[in-house]
C-alpha positions as a LaTeX table, in Angstrom:
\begin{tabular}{lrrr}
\hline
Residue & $x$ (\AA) & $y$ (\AA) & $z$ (\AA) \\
\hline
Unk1 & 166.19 & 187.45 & $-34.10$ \\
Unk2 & 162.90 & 187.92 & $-35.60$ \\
Unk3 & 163.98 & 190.62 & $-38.06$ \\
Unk4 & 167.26 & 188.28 & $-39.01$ \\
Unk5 & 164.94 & 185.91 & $-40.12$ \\
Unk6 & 162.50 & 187.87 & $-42.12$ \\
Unk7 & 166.12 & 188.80 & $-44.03$ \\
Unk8 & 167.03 & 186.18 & $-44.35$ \\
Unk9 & 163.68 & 184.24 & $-45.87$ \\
Unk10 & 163.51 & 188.20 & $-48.18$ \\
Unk11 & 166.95 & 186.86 & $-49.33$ \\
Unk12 & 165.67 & 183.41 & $-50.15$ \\
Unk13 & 162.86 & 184.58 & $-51.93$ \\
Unk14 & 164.76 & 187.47 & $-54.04$ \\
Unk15 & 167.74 & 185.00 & $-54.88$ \\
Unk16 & 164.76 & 182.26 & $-56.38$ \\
Unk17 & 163.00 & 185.51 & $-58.70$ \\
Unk18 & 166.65 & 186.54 & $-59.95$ \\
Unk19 & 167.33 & 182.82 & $-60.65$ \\
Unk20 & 164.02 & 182.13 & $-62.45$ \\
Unk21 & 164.65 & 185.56 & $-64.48$ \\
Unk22 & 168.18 & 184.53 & $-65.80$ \\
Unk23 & 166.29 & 181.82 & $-67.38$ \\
Unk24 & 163.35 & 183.81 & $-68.58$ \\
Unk25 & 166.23 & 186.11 & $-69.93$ \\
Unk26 & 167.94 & 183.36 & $-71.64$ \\
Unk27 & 165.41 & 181.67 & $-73.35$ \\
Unk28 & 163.83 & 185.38 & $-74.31$ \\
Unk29 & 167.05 & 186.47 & $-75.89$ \\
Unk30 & 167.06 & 183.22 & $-77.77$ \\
Unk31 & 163.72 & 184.01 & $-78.95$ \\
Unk32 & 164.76 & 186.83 & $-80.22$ \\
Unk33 & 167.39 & 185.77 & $-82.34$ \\
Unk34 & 165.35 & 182.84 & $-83.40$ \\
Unk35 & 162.52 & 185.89 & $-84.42$ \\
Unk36 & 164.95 & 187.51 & $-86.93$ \\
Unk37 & 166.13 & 184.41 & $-88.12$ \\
Unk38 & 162.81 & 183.48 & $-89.04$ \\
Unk39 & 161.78 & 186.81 & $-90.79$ \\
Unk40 & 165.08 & 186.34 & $-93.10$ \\
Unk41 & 163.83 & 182.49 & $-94.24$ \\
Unk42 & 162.04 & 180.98 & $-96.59$ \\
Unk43 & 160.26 & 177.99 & $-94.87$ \\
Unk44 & 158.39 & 177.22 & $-97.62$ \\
Unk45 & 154.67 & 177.71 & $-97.23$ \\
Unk46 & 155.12 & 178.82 & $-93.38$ \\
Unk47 & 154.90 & 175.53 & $-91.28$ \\
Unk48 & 158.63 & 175.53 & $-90.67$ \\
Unk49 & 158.01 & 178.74 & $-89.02$ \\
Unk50 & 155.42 & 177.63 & $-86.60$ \\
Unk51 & 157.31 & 173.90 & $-86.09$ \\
Unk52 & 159.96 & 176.15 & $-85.15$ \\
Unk53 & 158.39 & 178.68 & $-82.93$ \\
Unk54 & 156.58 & 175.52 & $-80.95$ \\
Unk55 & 159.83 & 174.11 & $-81.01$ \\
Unk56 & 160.92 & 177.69 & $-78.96$ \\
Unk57 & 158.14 & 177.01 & $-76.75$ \\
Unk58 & 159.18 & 173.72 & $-76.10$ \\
Unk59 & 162.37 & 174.22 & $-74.55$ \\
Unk60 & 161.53 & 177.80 & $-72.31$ \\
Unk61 & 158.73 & 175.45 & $-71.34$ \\
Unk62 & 161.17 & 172.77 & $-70.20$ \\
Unk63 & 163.57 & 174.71 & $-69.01$ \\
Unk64 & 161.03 & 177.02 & $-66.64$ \\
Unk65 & 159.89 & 173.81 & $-65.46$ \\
Unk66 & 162.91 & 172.45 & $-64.06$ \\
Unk67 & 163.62 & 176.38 & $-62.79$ \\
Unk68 & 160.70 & 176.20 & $-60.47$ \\
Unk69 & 160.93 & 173.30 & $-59.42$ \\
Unk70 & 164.44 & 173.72 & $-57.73$ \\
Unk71 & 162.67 & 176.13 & $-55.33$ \\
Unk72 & 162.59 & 174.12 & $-51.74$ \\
Unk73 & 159.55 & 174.49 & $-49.28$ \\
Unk74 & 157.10 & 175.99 & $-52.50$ \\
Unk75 & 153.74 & 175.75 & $-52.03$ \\
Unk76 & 151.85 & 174.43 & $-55.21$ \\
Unk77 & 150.62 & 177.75 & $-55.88$ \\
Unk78 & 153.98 & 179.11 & $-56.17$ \\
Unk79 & 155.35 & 176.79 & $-58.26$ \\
Unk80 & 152.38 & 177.48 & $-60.81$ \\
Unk81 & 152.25 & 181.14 & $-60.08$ \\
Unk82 & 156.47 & 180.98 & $-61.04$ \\
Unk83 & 155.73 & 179.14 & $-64.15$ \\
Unk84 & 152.79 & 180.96 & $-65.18$ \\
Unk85 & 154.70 & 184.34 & $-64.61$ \\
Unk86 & 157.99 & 182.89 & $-67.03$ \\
Unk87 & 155.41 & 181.65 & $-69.73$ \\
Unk88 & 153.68 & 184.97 & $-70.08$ \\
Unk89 & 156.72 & 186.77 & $-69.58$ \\
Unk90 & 157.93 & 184.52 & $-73.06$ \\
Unk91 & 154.74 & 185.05 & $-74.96$ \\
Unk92 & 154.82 & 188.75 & $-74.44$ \\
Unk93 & 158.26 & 189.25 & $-76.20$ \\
Unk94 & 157.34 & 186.82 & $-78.88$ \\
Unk95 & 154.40 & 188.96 & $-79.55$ \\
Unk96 & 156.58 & 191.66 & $-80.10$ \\
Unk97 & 159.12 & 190.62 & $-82.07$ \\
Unk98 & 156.57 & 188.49 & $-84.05$ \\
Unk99 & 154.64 & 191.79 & $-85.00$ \\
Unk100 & 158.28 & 192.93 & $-86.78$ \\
Unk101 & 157.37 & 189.83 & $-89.41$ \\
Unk102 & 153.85 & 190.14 & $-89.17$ \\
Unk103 & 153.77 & 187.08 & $-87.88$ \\
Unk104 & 151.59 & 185.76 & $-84.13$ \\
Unk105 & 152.21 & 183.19 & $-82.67$ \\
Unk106 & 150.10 & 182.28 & $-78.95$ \\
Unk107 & 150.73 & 179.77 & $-76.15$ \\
Unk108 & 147.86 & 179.40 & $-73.88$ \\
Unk109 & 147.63 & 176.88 & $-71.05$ \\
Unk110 & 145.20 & 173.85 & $-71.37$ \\
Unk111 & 144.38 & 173.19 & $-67.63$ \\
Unk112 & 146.77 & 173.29 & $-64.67$ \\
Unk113 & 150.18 & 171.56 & $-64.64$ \\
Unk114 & 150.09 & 168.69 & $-62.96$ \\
Unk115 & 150.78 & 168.32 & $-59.05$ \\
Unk116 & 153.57 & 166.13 & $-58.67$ \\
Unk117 & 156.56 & 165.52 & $-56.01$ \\
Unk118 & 160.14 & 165.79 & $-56.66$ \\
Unk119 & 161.83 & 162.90 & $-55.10$ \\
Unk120 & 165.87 & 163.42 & $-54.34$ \\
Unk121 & 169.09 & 162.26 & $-52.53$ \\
Unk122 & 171.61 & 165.33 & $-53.77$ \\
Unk123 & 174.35 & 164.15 & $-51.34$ \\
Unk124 & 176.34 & 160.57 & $-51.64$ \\
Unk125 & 174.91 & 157.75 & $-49.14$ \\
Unk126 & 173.31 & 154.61 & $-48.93$ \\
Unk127 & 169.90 & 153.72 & $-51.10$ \\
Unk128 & 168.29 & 153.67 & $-48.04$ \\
Unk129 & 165.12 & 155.21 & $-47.08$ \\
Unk130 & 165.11 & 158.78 & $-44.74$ \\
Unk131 & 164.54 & 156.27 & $-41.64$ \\
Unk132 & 167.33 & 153.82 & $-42.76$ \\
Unk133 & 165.20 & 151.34 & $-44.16$ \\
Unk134 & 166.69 & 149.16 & $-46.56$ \\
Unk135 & 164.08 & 147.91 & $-48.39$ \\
Unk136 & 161.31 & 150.96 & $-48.57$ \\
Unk137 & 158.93 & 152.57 & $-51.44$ \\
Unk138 & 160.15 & 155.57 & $-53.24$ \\
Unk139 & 156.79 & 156.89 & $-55.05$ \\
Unk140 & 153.82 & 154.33 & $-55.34$ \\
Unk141 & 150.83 & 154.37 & $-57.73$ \\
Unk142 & 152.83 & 156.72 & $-59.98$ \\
Unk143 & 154.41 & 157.64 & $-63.25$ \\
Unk144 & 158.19 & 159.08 & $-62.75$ \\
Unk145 & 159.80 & 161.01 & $-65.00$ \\
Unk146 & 163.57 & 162.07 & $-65.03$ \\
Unk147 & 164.47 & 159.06 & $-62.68$ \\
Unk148 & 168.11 & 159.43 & $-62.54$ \\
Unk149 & 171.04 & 157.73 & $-60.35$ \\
Unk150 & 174.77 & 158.21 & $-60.24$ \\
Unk151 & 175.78 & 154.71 & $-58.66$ \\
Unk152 & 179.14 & 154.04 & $-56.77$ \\
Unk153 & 181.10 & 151.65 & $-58.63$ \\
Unk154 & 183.31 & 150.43 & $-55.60$ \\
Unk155 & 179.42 & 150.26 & $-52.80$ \\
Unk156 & 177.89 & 147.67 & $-55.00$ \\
Unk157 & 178.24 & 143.62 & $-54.45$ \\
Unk158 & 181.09 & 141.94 & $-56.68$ \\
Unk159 & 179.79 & 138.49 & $-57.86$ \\
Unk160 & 181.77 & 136.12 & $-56.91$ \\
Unk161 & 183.42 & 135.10 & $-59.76$ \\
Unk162 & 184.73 & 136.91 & $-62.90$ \\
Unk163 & 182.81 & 137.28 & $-66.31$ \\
Unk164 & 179.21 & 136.54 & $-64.67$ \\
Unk165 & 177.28 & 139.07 & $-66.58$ \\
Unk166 & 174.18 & 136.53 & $-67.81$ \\
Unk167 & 174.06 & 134.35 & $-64.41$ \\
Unk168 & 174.96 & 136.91 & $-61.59$ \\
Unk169 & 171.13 & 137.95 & $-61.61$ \\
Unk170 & 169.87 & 134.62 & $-62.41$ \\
Unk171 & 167.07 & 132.43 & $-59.65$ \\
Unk172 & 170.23 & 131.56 & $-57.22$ \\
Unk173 & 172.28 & 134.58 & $-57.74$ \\
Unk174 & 170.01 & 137.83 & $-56.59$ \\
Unk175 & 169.62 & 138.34 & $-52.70$ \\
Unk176 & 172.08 & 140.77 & $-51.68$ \\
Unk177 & 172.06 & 142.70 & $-54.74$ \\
Unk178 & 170.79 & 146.53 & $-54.13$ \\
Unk179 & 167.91 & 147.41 & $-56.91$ \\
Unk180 & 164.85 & 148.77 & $-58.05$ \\
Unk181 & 161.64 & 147.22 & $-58.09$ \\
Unk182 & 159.13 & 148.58 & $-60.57$ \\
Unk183 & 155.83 & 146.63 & $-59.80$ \\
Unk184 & 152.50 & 148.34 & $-62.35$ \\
Unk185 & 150.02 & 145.69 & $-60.13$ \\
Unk186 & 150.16 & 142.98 & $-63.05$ \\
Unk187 & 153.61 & 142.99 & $-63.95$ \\
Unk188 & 157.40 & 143.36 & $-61.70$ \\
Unk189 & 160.72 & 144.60 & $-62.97$ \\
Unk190 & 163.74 & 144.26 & $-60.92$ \\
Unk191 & 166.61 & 146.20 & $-61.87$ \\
Unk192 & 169.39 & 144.72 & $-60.41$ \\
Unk193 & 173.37 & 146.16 & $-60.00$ \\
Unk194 & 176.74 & 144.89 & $-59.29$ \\
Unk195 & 180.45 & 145.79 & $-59.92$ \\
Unk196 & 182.72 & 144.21 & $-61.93$ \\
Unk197 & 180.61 & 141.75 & $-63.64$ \\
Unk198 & 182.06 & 141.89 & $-67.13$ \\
Unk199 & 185.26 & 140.52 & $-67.97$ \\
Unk200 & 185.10 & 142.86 & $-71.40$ \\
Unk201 & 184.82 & 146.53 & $-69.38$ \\
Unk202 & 187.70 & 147.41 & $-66.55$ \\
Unk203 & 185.90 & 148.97 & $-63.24$ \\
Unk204 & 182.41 & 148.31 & $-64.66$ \\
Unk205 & 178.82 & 148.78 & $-63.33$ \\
Unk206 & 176.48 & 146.49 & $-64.60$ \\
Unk207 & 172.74 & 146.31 & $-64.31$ \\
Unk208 & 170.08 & 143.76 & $-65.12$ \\
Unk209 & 166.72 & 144.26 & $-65.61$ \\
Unk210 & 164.60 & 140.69 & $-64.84$ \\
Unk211 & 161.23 & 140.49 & $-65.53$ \\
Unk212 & 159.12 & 137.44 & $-66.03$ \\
Unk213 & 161.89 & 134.91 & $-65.44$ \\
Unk214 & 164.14 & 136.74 & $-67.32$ \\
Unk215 & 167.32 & 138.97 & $-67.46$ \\
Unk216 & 168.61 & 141.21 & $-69.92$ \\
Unk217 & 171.81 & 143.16 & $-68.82$ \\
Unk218 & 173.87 & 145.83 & $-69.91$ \\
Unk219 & 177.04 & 147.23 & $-68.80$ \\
Unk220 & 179.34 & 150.35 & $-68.54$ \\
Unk221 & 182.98 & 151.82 & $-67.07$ \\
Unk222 & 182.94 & 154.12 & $-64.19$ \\
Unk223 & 183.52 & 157.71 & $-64.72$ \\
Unk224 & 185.54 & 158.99 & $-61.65$ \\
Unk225 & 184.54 & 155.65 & $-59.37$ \\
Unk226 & 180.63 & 156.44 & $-60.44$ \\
Unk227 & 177.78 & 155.52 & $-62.93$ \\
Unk228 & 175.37 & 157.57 & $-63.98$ \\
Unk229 & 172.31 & 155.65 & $-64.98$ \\
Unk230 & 168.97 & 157.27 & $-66.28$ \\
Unk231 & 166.38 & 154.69 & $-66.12$ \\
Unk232 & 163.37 & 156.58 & $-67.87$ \\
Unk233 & 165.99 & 157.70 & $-70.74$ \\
Unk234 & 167.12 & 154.34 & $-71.08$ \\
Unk235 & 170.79 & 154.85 & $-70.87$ \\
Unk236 & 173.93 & 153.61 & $-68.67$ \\
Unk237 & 176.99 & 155.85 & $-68.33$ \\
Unk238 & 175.74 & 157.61 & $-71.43$ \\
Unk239 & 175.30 & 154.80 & $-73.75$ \\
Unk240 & 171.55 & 153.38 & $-74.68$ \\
Unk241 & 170.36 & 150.42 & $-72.48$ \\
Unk242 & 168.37 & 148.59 & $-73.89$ \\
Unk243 & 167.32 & 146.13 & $-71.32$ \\
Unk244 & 166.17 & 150.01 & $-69.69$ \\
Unk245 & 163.56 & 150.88 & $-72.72$ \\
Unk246 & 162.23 & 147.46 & $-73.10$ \\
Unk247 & 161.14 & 147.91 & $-69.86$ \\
Unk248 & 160.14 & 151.76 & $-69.97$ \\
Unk249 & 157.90 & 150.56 & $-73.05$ \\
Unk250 & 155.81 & 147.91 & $-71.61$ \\
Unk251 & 155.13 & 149.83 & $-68.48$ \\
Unk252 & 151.76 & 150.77 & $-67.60$ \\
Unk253 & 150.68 & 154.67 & $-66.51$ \\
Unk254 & 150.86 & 153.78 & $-62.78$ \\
Unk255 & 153.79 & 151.65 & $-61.25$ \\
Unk256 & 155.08 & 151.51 & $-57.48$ \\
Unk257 & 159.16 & 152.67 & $-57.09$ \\
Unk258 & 160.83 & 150.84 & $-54.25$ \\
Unk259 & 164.67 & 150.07 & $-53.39$ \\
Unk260 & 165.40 & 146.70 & $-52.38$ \\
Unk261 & 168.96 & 146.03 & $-50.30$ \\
Unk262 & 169.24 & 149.90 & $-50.08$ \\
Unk263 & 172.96 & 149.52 & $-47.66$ \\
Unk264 & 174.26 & 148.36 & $-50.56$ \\
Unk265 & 174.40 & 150.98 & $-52.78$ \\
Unk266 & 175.57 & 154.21 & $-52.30$ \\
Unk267 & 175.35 & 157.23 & $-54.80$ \\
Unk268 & 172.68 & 160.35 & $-55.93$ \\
Unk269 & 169.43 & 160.34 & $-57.74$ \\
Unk270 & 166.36 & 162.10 & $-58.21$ \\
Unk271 & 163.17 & 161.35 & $-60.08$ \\
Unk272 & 159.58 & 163.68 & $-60.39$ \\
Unk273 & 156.29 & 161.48 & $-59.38$ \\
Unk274 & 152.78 & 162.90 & $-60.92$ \\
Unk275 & 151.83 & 162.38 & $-57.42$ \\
Unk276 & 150.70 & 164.98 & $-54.73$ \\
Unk277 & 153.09 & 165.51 & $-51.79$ \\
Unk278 & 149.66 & 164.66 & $-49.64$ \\
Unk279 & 148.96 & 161.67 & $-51.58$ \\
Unk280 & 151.90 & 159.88 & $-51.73$ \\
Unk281 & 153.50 & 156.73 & $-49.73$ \\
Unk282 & 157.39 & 157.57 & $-49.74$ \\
Unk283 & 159.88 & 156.95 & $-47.45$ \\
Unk284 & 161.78 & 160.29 & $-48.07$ \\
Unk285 & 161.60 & 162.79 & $-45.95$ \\
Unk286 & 158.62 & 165.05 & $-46.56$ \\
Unk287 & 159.96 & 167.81 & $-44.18$ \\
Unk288 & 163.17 & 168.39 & $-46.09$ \\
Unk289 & 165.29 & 168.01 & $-43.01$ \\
Unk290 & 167.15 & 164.30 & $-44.77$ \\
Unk291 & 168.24 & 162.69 & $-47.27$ \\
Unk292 & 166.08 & 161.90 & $-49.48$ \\
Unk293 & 163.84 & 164.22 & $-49.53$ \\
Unk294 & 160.08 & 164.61 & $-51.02$ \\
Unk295 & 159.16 & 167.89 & $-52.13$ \\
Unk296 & 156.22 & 170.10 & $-53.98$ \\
Unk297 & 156.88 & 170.05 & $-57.85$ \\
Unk298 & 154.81 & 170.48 & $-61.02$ \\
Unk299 & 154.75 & 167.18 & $-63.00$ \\
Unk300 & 153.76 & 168.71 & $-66.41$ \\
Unk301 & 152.01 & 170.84 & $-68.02$ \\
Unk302 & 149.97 & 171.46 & $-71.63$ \\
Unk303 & 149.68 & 174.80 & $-74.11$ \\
Unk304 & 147.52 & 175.10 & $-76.98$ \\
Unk305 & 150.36 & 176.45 & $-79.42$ \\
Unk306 & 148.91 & 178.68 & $-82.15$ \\
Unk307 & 150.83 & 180.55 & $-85.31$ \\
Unk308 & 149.38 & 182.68 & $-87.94$ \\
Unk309 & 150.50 & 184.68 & $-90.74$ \\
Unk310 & 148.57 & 185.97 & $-93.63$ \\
Unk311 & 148.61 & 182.88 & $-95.48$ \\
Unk312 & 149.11 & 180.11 & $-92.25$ \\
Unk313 & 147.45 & 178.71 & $-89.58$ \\
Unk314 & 148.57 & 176.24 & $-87.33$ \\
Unk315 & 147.84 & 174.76 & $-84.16$ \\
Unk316 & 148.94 & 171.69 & $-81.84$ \\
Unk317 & 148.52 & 170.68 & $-78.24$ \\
Unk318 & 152.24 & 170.34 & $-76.56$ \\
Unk319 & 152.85 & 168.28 & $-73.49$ \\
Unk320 & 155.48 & 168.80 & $-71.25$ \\
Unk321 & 157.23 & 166.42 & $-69.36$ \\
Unk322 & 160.73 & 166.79 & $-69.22$ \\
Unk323 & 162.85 & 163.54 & $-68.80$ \\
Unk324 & 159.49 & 161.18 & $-69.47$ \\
Unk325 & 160.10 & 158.11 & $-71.05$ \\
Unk326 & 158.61 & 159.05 & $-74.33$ \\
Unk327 & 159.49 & 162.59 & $-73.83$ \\
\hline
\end{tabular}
């Protein structure tokens, strides 16, 4: 049994590397491309060059980011050890192809990415908590980035009457309503949801966002009987919310995530905390074993870009945080 194990865990491991270098592959053969594009373009004095190779860097950075952190039960050194490994792996065949238009360009870490904790319910239920709770806290003391739900049209509370859009939510109209509470220590944020609360959209899901005594609300149509609402991107079903990035904007850099009236809701999400695994209060499941789920992830991370040619220099500091609200 032992040795089915090891195999099986060998398996694991190899099927993670192979995934991680299909992405390193993709995103190097794009560079490539991208290199001899370059060397056949006049971009003026040279900064459209470098814009564009930090550009480059930009997105393998992203996209590396989101690679490693897919792998379950990773320690932090793996996940930084992973993304280290696809970075240099990207900087070593831009060094190459750079030298063919005698042109370097250099992407050196400043610091380590930041710890954080991947926070995620990949299968349909309740907004509950791992325990059942309804009302529990999802990430406290935090910044989130990539917090993203796809909401149930037909689980949420109908109001009781038709076209209710700018009452449902007001002082007399909110207790059985599942949403998210977004509390920075001076300031709350309740973002409320029900179904068909606007006469104007068939089959609609609409959210509210209240803060200080006050709603703003926004609405969409379901897409197959479900939502899909990205709170740090501001949108809802794919159109901007605006009620979303008023909110996103006046947030401070630390903010508690709960769910309040979590049985009555059902759907996915998933959202990144810049919080350690061992230093955050979450009522997903830290063991992996159910839904949700709190697991090991890098938050972000920052390079020193550099490019040089005979007659340029430039250099920039580049942040990433894929799915922030100013990202």
């Amino acid at each position: 049994m032992a040795d089915v194990d090891d195999r099986g865990q060998l398996l694991i491991v190899g099927a993670f590397t192979f995934a991680v270098m299909l992405v390193a592959l993709a995103v190097l053969l794009n560079t490539a491309i991208y290199t001899g594009n370059v060397a056949t373009r006049d971009a003026g004095p040279g900064t459209g060059e470098a814009i564009e190779y930090e550009g480059e860097a930009a997105t393998m950075a992203r996209d590396s980011l989101g690679a490693v952190n897919e792998r379950e039960g990773a320690t932090y050194a793996d996940l930084r050890g992973n993304f280290t490994r696809a970075v240099d792996d990207w900087v070593a065949i831009t060094r190459v192809h750079g030298a063919t238009s005698l042109a370097g360009g250099g992407l050196e870490p400043v610091g380590d990415p930041t710890r954080g904790t991947l926070i995620e319910q990949p299968n349909e239920r309740n907004f509950t908590s791992a325990a059942t709770a309804r009302n529990w806290t999802v990430a406290n003391d935090s910044t989130v980035r990539a917090f993203r739900l796809n909401v149930t049209q037909d689980s949420l509370e109908t109001p009781p009457d038709g076209d209710l859009v700018d009452i449902i939510f007001g002082e007399d109209e909110r207790p059985n309503y599942f949403h998210v509470r977004i509390d920075d220590g001076a300031e709350t944020w309740r973002i409320y949801f029900a179904r068909d609360a606007n006469d104007s959209v068939s089959e609609d899901v609409t959210l509210s966002v209240d803060h200080d005594g006050s709603s703003d609300a926004c609405s969409a149509p379901a897409d197959n009987g479900t939502v899909a609402v990205d709170i740090t991107g501001a949108e809802l079903g794919g159109s901007h919310c605006e009620p979303l990035e008023n909110m996103t904007t006046a947030l401070d850099d630390s903010y508690t995530v709960s769910y309040r009236n979590g049985v009555n809701g059902t759907g996915t999400y998933s959202l990144v905390s810049n919080r350690a695994i061992g230093r955050l209060d979450t009522g997903a499941d830290t063991t992996g074993a159910n839904d949700p789920t709190a697991e090991r992830a890098l938050y972000d991370a920052t390079f020193r870009v550099t490019w040089r040619t005979a007659d340029v220099y430039y250099q920039s500091e580049l942040r990433i945080a894929p799915g922030e609200a100013d990202d």
